[in-house]
Short mmCIF file of C-alpha atoms in Angstrom, two decimals:
data_model
loop_
_atom_site.label_atom_id
_atom_site.label_comp_id
_atom_site.label_asym_id
_atom_site.label_seq_id
_atom_site.Cartn_x
_atom_site.Cartn_y
_atom_site.Cartn_z
CA MET T 1 19.39 -40.13 -9.47
CA PRO T 2 17.77 -41.43 -6.47
CA LYS T 3 20.29 -39.64 -4.55
CA THR T 4 19.42 -36.45 -6.24
CA LYS T 5 15.82 -36.93 -5.97
CA HIS T 6 16.23 -37.50 -2.25
CA GLY T 7 18.39 -34.26 -1.82
CA LEU T 8 15.75 -32.25 -3.53
CA ARG T 9 12.88 -33.74 -1.64
CA SER T 10 14.76 -32.99 1.64
CA SER T 11 15.32 -29.38 0.63
CA ASN T 12 12.78 -26.46 0.72
CA LEU T 13 12.75 -26.20 -3.24
CA LEU T 14 8.88 -27.19 -3.23
CA PHE T 15 8.06 -24.55 -0.51
CA TYR T 16 10.24 -21.75 -2.30
CA SER T 17 8.45 -22.74 -5.77
CA SER T 18 5.20 -22.32 -4.00
CA VAL T 19 5.71 -18.88 -2.74
CA TRP T 20 7.15 -17.89 -6.18
CA ALA T 21 4.19 -19.35 -7.95
CA THR T 22 1.93 -17.40 -5.39
CA ALA T 23 3.66 -14.14 -5.73
CA LYS T 24 3.15 -14.26 -9.34
CA THR T 25 -0.67 -14.17 -8.88
CA CYS T 26 -0.56 -11.22 -6.52
CA THR T 27 -0.86 -7.27 -6.97
CA SER T 28 1.49 -4.73 -5.35
CA VAL T 29 3.95 -7.10 -3.79
CA ILE T 30 6.12 -5.21 -1.70
CA ALA T 31 7.94 -7.91 0.37
CA LEU T 32 8.74 -11.69 0.36
CA GLY T 33 9.69 -13.65 3.50
CA LYS T 34 9.24 -10.57 5.73
CA LYS T 35 9.03 -11.04 9.50
CA PHE T 36 6.65 -9.09 11.55
CA TYR T 37 6.99 -8.72 15.31
CA TRP T 38 4.47 -8.68 18.02
CA VAL T 39 4.54 -8.30 21.81
CA SER T 40 2.06 -10.14 24.16
CA ASN T 41 0.16 -7.90 27.00
CA LYS T 42 2.53 -9.52 29.43
CA ASP T 43 5.50 -8.60 27.54
CA ALA T 44 4.33 -5.11 27.07
CA GLN T 45 4.43 -4.73 30.77
CA SER T 46 8.12 -5.56 31.07
CA ARG T 47 10.13 -3.15 33.13
CA THR T 48 12.90 -2.10 30.84
CA ALA T 49 13.10 -1.34 27.03
CA ALA T 50 15.87 -4.14 26.95
CA GLU T 51 13.41 -6.75 28.07
CA VAL T 52 10.70 -5.60 25.68
CA SER T 53 13.53 -5.71 22.70
CA ALA T 54 14.52 -9.21 23.74
CA ARG T 55 10.94 -10.45 23.79
CA LYS T 56 10.29 -8.93 20.56
CA LYS T 57 11.90 -12.09 18.98
CA LYS T 58 8.41 -13.37 18.99
CA HIS T 59 7.45 -13.07 15.36
CA ALA T 60 5.37 -14.21 12.38
CA LEU T 61 6.95 -14.89 8.99
CA VAL T 62 4.84 -13.66 6.02
CA ASP T 63 5.76 -15.26 2.72
CA VAL T 64 4.15 -12.74 0.35
CA VAL T 65 3.18 -9.17 1.63
CA CYS T 66 0.93 -7.74 -1.17
CA GLN T 67 -2.00 -5.34 -2.00
CA ASP T 68 0.33 -2.49 -0.90
CA GLY T 69 0.67 -4.16 2.55
CA LEU T 70 -3.04 -4.83 3.15
CA GLN T 71 -2.81 -8.74 2.56
CA TRP T 72 -0.46 -11.24 4.01
CA ILE T 73 0.00 -14.70 2.42
CA LYS T 74 1.37 -17.59 4.17
CA VAL T 75 2.43 -20.71 2.10
CA SER T 76 2.56 -24.00 3.87
CA SER T 77 3.71 -27.17 2.30
CA VAL T 78 2.63 -29.11 5.38
CA THR T 79 0.82 -32.57 4.63
CA GLU T 80 -2.19 -34.00 6.57
CA LYS T 81 0.37 -36.52 8.02
CA ARG T 82 2.31 -33.77 9.26
CA ILE T 83 -0.53 -31.95 10.99
CA ILE T 84 -1.64 -35.16 12.57
CA TRP T 85 1.74 -35.74 13.98
CA ASP T 86 1.87 -32.10 15.38
CA LEU T 87 -1.54 -32.74 16.91
CA ALA T 88 -0.47 -36.21 18.44
CA LYS T 89 2.65 -34.59 19.78
CA ALA T 90 0.77 -31.68 21.37
CA GLY T 91 -1.77 -34.63 22.90
CA TRP T 92 -4.68 -33.59 20.92
CA VAL T 93 -5.13 -37.10 19.11
CA ASP T 94 -3.57 -40.48 19.57
CA SER T 95 -0.68 -41.20 17.48
CA ASP T 96 -0.78 -44.40 15.37
CA ASP T 97 3.00 -44.44 15.43
CA GLY T 98 5.36 -43.09 18.10
CA SER T 99 8.01 -42.32 15.27
CA ASP T 100 7.98 -39.80 12.57
CA ASP T 101 9.26 -42.56 10.31
CA GLY T 102 7.74 -41.80 6.68
CA LEU T 103 6.81 -38.18 7.50
CA ASP T 104 7.78 -35.71 4.87
CA PRO T 105 10.65 -33.48 5.86
CA ILE T 106 10.05 -30.16 7.91
CA ASP T 107 10.30 -27.15 5.85
CA ASP T 108 11.25 -23.93 6.99
CA ASP T 109 7.70 -22.78 6.94
CA ASP T 110 6.91 -25.46 9.52
CA GLU T 111 7.08 -24.25 12.83
CA PRO T 112 7.61 -26.98 15.76
CA GLU T 113 4.30 -25.71 17.21
CA GLY T 114 2.05 -26.61 14.24
CA LEU T 115 -0.04 -24.97 11.64
CA LEU T 116 -2.69 -23.55 14.11
CA LYS T 117 -0.09 -21.77 16.33
CA GLN T 118 1.78 -20.19 13.14
CA VAL T 119 -1.73 -18.78 12.12
CA GLU T 120 -2.19 -17.52 15.68
CA ALA T 121 1.09 -15.73 15.68
CA LEU T 122 0.14 -14.14 12.22
CA ILE T 123 -3.03 -12.99 13.78
CA LYS T 124 -1.20 -11.37 16.73
CA ALA T 125 1.31 -9.55 14.30
CA SER T 126 -1.57 -8.33 12.00
CA LYS T 127 -3.17 -6.78 15.02
CA THR T 128 -0.25 -4.65 15.81
CA THR T 129 0.41 -3.83 12.12
CA ILE T 130 -1.52 -0.77 10.80
CA VAL T 131 -1.79 0.03 6.98
CA ARG T 132 -3.96 3.21 6.18
CA ASN T 133 -5.80 2.51 9.47
CA ARG T 134 -6.37 -1.27 8.44
CA HIS T 135 -5.13 -4.53 9.73
CA PRO T 136 -3.69 -6.74 7.10
CA LYS T 137 -6.00 -9.62 5.96
CA ILE T 138 -4.35 -12.90 6.07
CA VAL T 139 -4.45 -15.88 3.45
CA LEU T 140 -3.25 -19.24 4.24
CA ILE T 141 -2.25 -21.39 1.18
CA LEU T 142 -2.03 -25.07 1.50
CA PRO T 143 -0.84 -26.64 -1.92
CA ARG T 144 -0.70 -30.15 -0.24
CA ILE T 145 -4.09 -30.21 1.59
CA LYS T 146 -7.37 -30.99 0.10
CA ALA T 147 -10.51 -28.92 0.55
CA THR T 148 -12.04 -31.98 2.30
CA PRO T 149 -9.21 -33.64 3.99
CA ASP T 150 -9.10 -37.39 4.73
CA SER T 151 -8.63 -36.81 8.50
CA LYS T 152 -11.50 -35.23 10.60
CA GLU T 153 -8.91 -33.77 12.76
CA VAL T 154 -7.31 -31.86 9.83
CA GLY T 155 -10.74 -30.84 8.69
CA HIS T 156 -11.33 -29.58 12.23
CA ILE T 157 -8.07 -27.64 12.25
CA LEU T 158 -9.00 -25.96 9.05
CA SER T 159 -12.33 -24.90 10.28
CA LYS T 160 -10.75 -23.37 13.29
CA ILE T 161 -8.37 -21.37 11.34
CA ARG T 162 -11.18 -20.15 8.96
CA ASP T 163 -13.20 -19.20 12.19
CA LEU T 164 -10.34 -16.76 13.12
CA GLY T 165 -10.98 -14.79 10.06
CA VAL T 166 -8.16 -16.26 7.85
CA VAL T 167 -8.95 -17.23 4.12
CA VAL T 168 -7.80 -20.78 3.50
CA GLN T 169 -7.07 -21.98 -0.07
CA THR T 170 -6.25 -25.52 -0.53
CA SER T 171 -4.89 -27.60 -3.43
CA GLU T 172 -8.08 -27.32 -5.48
CA MET T 173 -8.29 -23.55 -5.35
CA ILE T 174 -4.70 -23.11 -6.51
CA THR T 175 -4.49 -22.03 -10.21
CA GLU T 176 -1.27 -21.85 -12.45
CA PRO T 177 0.47 -18.65 -12.16
CA PRO T 178 0.99 -16.49 -15.41
CA PRO T 179 4.33 -16.35 -17.14
CA LEU T 180 6.78 -14.08 -15.38
CA SER T 181 6.65 -11.63 -18.37
CA GLU T 182 2.96 -11.01 -17.69
CA ALA T 183 3.05 -11.32 -14.02
CA ILE T 184 5.73 -8.91 -13.25
CA ARG T 185 3.55 -5.75 -14.30
CA LYS T 186 0.98 -6.85 -11.79
CA MET T 187 3.36 -7.79 -8.98
CA ALA T 188 4.89 -4.44 -9.31
CA ALA T 189 1.87 -2.32 -9.70
CA GLU T 190 0.63 0.33 -7.47
CA ARG T 191 -3.06 -0.14 -5.86
CA PHE T 192 -4.60 1.91 -8.53
CA GLU T 193 -7.48 -0.59 -8.91
CA SER T 194 -8.68 0.18 -5.22
CA PHE T 195 -8.94 3.86 -6.03
CA SER T 196 -12.45 5.73 -5.95
CA GLU T 197 -14.03 6.40 -9.35
CA VAL T 198 -13.27 10.25 -8.83
CA LEU T 199 -9.96 11.39 -7.41
CA ASN T 200 -9.28 14.27 -5.01
CA VAL T 201 -6.16 16.10 -5.88
CA ASP T 202 -4.42 18.24 -2.98
CA CYS T 203 -2.20 21.43 -3.40
CA THR T 204 0.89 19.45 -3.58
CA ILE T 205 -0.23 17.58 -6.54
CA LEU T 206 -1.65 20.34 -8.36
CA LEU T 207 1.79 22.18 -7.71
CA ALA T 208 3.54 18.81 -9.27
CA PHE T 209 1.46 19.04 -12.47
CA ALA T 210 2.28 22.90 -13.02
CA SER T 211 5.78 22.63 -12.09
CA ASP T 212 8.70 23.03 -14.82
CA LEU T 213 10.48 20.33 -12.69
CA SER T 214 7.85 17.95 -13.72
CA HIS T 215 8.12 18.30 -17.47
CA GLY T 216 11.65 18.03 -18.42
CA ARG T 217 15.17 18.82 -17.71
CA VAL T 218 15.68 21.84 -15.94
CA GLU T 219 19.30 23.19 -15.63
CA SER T 220 20.53 23.83 -11.95
CA GLU T 221 21.29 27.41 -11.27
CA ASP T 222 23.48 28.84 -8.31
CA TRP T 223 20.28 30.41 -6.95
CA HIS T 224 18.21 27.22 -6.51
CA ASN T 225 17.74 26.07 -3.03
CA LYS T 226 18.83 22.66 -2.06
CA ALA T 227 15.32 21.12 -2.30
CA ILE T 228 14.91 22.49 -5.96
CA SER T 229 18.43 21.03 -6.89
CA ARG T 230 17.49 17.60 -5.26
CA GLN T 231 14.29 17.49 -7.17
CA ILE T 232 16.08 18.31 -10.45
CA GLU T 233 18.22 15.08 -9.87
CA MET T 234 15.27 13.14 -8.80
CA GLU T 235 13.46 14.08 -12.04
CA ALA T 236 16.59 12.99 -14.28
CA GLU T 237 16.64 9.48 -12.57
CA ASP T 238 12.88 8.99 -12.40
CA GLN T 239 10.29 11.23 -14.33
CA LEU T 240 7.34 11.75 -11.72
CA LEU T 241 4.36 12.35 -14.30
CA PRO T 242 4.97 9.50 -16.80
CA SER T 243 6.16 6.94 -13.99
CA SER T 244 3.59 7.71 -11.03
CA LEU T 245 1.14 10.52 -11.24
CA TRP T 246 -0.47 10.00 -14.84
CA PRO T 247 -0.69 6.14 -14.12
CA ALA T 248 -2.39 7.08 -10.70
CA CYS T 249 -4.91 9.30 -12.40
CA GLY T 250 -5.67 6.96 -15.45
CA SER T 251 -9.00 8.18 -16.95
CA LYS T 252 -10.68 8.90 -13.75
CA ALA T 253 -12.44 12.41 -13.20
CA MET T 254 -10.62 14.56 -10.82
CA VAL T 255 -11.60 17.26 -8.36
CA CYS T 256 -9.98 19.72 -5.84
CA THR T 257 -11.39 21.83 -3.21
CA ARG T 258 -11.46 25.67 -3.85
CA HIS T 259 -9.16 26.18 -0.73
CA ALA T 260 -6.60 23.91 -2.52
CA ALA T 261 -7.09 25.76 -6.08
CA VAL T 262 -6.84 29.06 -4.69
CA ARG T 263 -3.72 28.27 -2.68
CA MET T 264 -1.93 26.78 -5.91
CA GLN T 265 -3.01 29.88 -7.96
CA GLU T 266 -1.63 32.27 -5.24
CA ILE T 267 1.80 30.42 -5.21
CA VAL T 268 1.92 30.22 -9.04
CA GLU T 269 0.99 33.97 -9.34
CA THR T 270 3.80 34.75 -6.73
CA ILE T 271 6.81 32.61 -7.85
CA GLY T 272 5.73 30.86 -10.83
CA THR T 273 7.36 31.04 -14.37
CA GLU T 274 5.19 31.91 -17.41
CA ASN T 275 4.99 28.23 -18.45
CA GLU T 276 3.99 27.15 -14.67
CA LYS T 277 1.14 29.88 -14.97
CA LYS T 278 -0.08 28.47 -18.31
CA ARG T 279 -0.14 24.83 -17.04
CA ALA T 280 -2.10 25.96 -13.72
CA ASP T 281 -4.74 27.58 -15.94
CA LEU T 282 -4.92 24.55 -18.15
CA LEU T 283 -5.54 22.19 -15.00
CA LEU T 284 -8.45 24.28 -13.92
CA ASN T 285 -9.50 25.40 -17.40
CA LEU T 286 -9.32 28.90 -15.99
CA ASP T 287 -9.02 31.00 -19.22
CA SER T 288 -11.33 30.40 -21.99
CA PRO T 289 -13.71 27.36 -21.89
CA ARG T 290 -11.99 24.60 -23.74
CA THR T 291 -12.60 20.89 -24.42
CA ARG T 292 -10.64 18.18 -22.93
CA GLU T 293 -9.01 17.66 -26.45
CA GLU T 294 -7.89 21.45 -26.59
CA LEU T 295 -6.64 21.34 -22.95
CA LEU T 296 -4.39 18.23 -23.58
CA ALA T 297 -3.15 19.65 -26.83
CA GLU T 298 -2.10 22.89 -25.29
CA PHE T 299 -0.66 20.94 -22.02
CA GLN T 300 1.31 18.87 -24.46
CA THR T 301 3.15 21.86 -25.89
CA LEU T 302 4.33 22.91 -22.30
CA THR T 303 5.88 19.44 -21.51
CA ASP T 304 8.69 17.09 -22.86
CA TYR T 305 6.70 14.10 -22.01
CA THR T 306 3.77 12.37 -23.90
CA VAL T 307 0.67 13.52 -22.19
CA PRO T 308 -1.92 10.50 -21.79
CA LYS T 309 -4.99 11.20 -23.98
CA GLU T 310 -7.39 9.54 -21.13
CA TRP T 311 -6.08 12.24 -18.68
CA ALA T 312 -9.32 13.98 -17.63
CA LEU T 313 -8.65 17.40 -17.71
CA PRO T 314 -9.85 19.77 -16.54
CA ILE T 315 -9.88 19.26 -12.62
CA GLN T 316 -13.09 20.43 -11.23
CA VAL T 317 -13.23 22.80 -8.30
CA VAL T 318 -15.65 22.03 -5.60
CA ASP T 319 -16.65 24.37 -2.64
CA VAL T 320 -16.39 22.59 0.82
CA ASP T 321 -18.36 23.47 3.99
CA VAL T 322 -16.07 21.75 6.62
CA PRO T 323 -18.74 22.10 9.51
CA GLN T 324 -21.24 20.41 7.09
CA VAL T 325 -18.75 17.87 6.11
CA MET T 326 -18.05 16.87 9.78
CA THR T 327 -21.66 15.74 10.21
CA ASN T 328 -20.97 12.86 8.01
CA LEU T 329 -17.79 11.75 9.67
CA PRO T 330 -17.25 9.41 12.73
CA PRO T 331 -16.41 11.12 15.98
CA VAL T 332 -12.72 10.51 15.99
CA ALA T 333 -12.92 13.03 12.86
CA GLU T 334 -13.05 16.06 15.50
CA LYS T 335 -9.69 15.17 16.81
CA VAL T 336 -8.23 14.77 13.40
CA ALA T 337 -9.57 18.05 12.49
CA LYS T 338 -7.84 19.80 15.18
CA THR T 339 -4.44 18.82 13.71
CA LEU T 340 -5.15 20.09 10.33
CA THR T 341 -4.63 23.74 8.63
CA PRO T 342 -7.75 25.04 7.00
CA ILE T 343 -6.62 23.90 3.46
CA ASN T 344 -5.81 20.34 4.51
CA ALA T 345 -9.05 20.11 6.45
CA SER T 346 -11.04 21.10 3.51
CA VAL T 347 -9.13 18.49 1.44
CA PHE T 348 -8.88 15.60 3.49
CA LEU T 349 -12.15 15.68 5.46
CA TYR T 350 -14.05 16.35 2.16
CA ALA T 351 -12.63 13.24 0.46
CA TRP T 352 -12.94 11.26 3.68
CA ALA T 353 -16.92 12.19 3.87
CA ASN T 354 -17.32 11.26 0.25
CA ASP T 355 -15.33 8.05 0.06
CA LEU T 356 -12.66 9.57 -2.37
CA THR T 357 -9.20 8.71 -2.90
CA THR T 358 -7.01 11.66 -2.38
CA LEU T 359 -3.80 12.03 -4.28
CA SER T 360 -1.05 13.88 -2.28
CA SER T 361 2.62 14.12 -1.61
CA ASN T 362 2.07 15.56 2.01
CA ALA T 363 3.21 12.32 4.01
CA SER T 364 3.54 14.20 7.17
CA VAL T 365 -0.16 15.11 7.28
CA ALA T 366 -1.23 11.46 5.92
CA LYS T 367 0.71 9.73 8.58
CA GLY T 368 -0.45 12.16 11.28
CA MET T 369 -4.09 11.51 10.75
CA GLU T 370 -3.47 7.83 10.80
CA PHE T 371 -1.68 8.33 14.06
CA VAL T 372 -4.71 10.25 15.78
CA ILE T 373 -7.36 7.92 14.35
CA GLU T 374 -5.53 4.87 15.61
CA ALA T 375 -4.98 6.23 18.95
CA ASN T 376 -8.52 7.41 19.31
CA ARG T 377 -10.96 4.93 17.46
CA THR T 378 -13.02 2.61 19.35
CA ASP T 379 -13.55 -0.01 16.88
CA ASP T 380 -11.81 -1.63 13.82
CA GLU T 381 -14.64 -0.50 11.47
CA THR T 382 -13.60 3.17 11.83
CA LEU T 383 -11.29 3.75 8.76
CA GLY T 384 -9.41 7.10 8.08
CA PRO T 385 -9.36 8.82 4.75
CA ASP T 386 -7.95 6.89 1.62
CA VAL T 387 -4.70 8.69 0.87
CA TRP T 388 -2.34 7.63 -1.86
CA LEU T 389 1.23 9.35 -1.46
CA SER T 390 3.18 10.06 -4.41
CA PRO T 391 6.74 8.84 -4.20
CA SER T 392 8.23 12.39 -4.38
CA SER T 393 7.09 15.73 -4.52
CA ARG T 394 7.77 18.92 -6.83
CA SER T 395 7.86 22.50 -5.96
CA LEU T 396 7.75 25.39 -8.66
CA VAL T 397 11.08 25.89 -9.87
CA GLY T 398 10.32 29.71 -9.32
CA LYS T 399 12.12 32.84 -10.61
CA GLU T 400 15.38 34.21 -9.61
CA LYS T 401 15.08 36.99 -7.02
CA GLN T 402 16.17 40.45 -7.91
CA ARG T 403 19.86 40.76 -7.05
#
């Protein structure tokens, strides 16, 4: 038994248990034990790509990446004794003992340079990582350190880490994680809680709501193009509305710009099936005025899936004056606007100016805006529009062309 206890104590079991317990308290966990690389200014001036690649071995290890990538959590099972030993080794304090006899074993998360250096590496990595025009926030969890350490040197290190903008959670702040059966839904959840109270829906999502491809099994035809055939396969594997779009909408009110609504109507009128036309009318309540309950009841007759009772139809159409909207946006918006079509300008600039979350499947436009903003902003406070990207898109199934 003593040998078994020694083996467990010398392993990383305590560290990995702490990481897993932490992950079970998090929302939208997208990675565990992920490395993020960073390059110093000096390294960036390397003459060849090979030199830069070699130097990119500098990395920071993030134990839990959560909140859809916006939060990094580092769990360290380091003890006060270990921190003091590292400080003594670095010449910061006098060591009471030249050996490390009696010290706790060094876990994989304990780098030789010590806790402060680990945090500094995390900060450097976060500054080179962009998630929706934001740098990830860092949380340091110390299960074996008290809020008021016995050593003033350890207290000083914790103060320095907090001064760097890192949230530090000590042993008293750590709560028992929920059972996995409860935690797993939260861990796998999307970032819906961060959405605005009113959602902005772009043309791609309007078409997904209307498309026959989103509402049940569509038999593949020889006249379907490759994109349609692939979307039929994707819908068979994972139903877009029940699994993603309806949960994203929840019970929140929805709006779309008139540009997006008109474009959707043009496409539906040109190539839409009869059912696709009916759904498009219900989305915007275009036929005769109906109550929400009536709209949902009619929509239910046009889908194989159960329509959520809280889905807030109809989607309100708003008129947008883009030049007026631009007056409420940061200077970088001028450069963003130049990259957008009139429809996308109305959709994304309107949402940006009104702090609305936009639901879209147009990943190229969303990523393009992020790139332009990141390349031209002058401070970290300038954030771009909040865009939630649907995991896949749906076109109208359309009608067979006359042979």
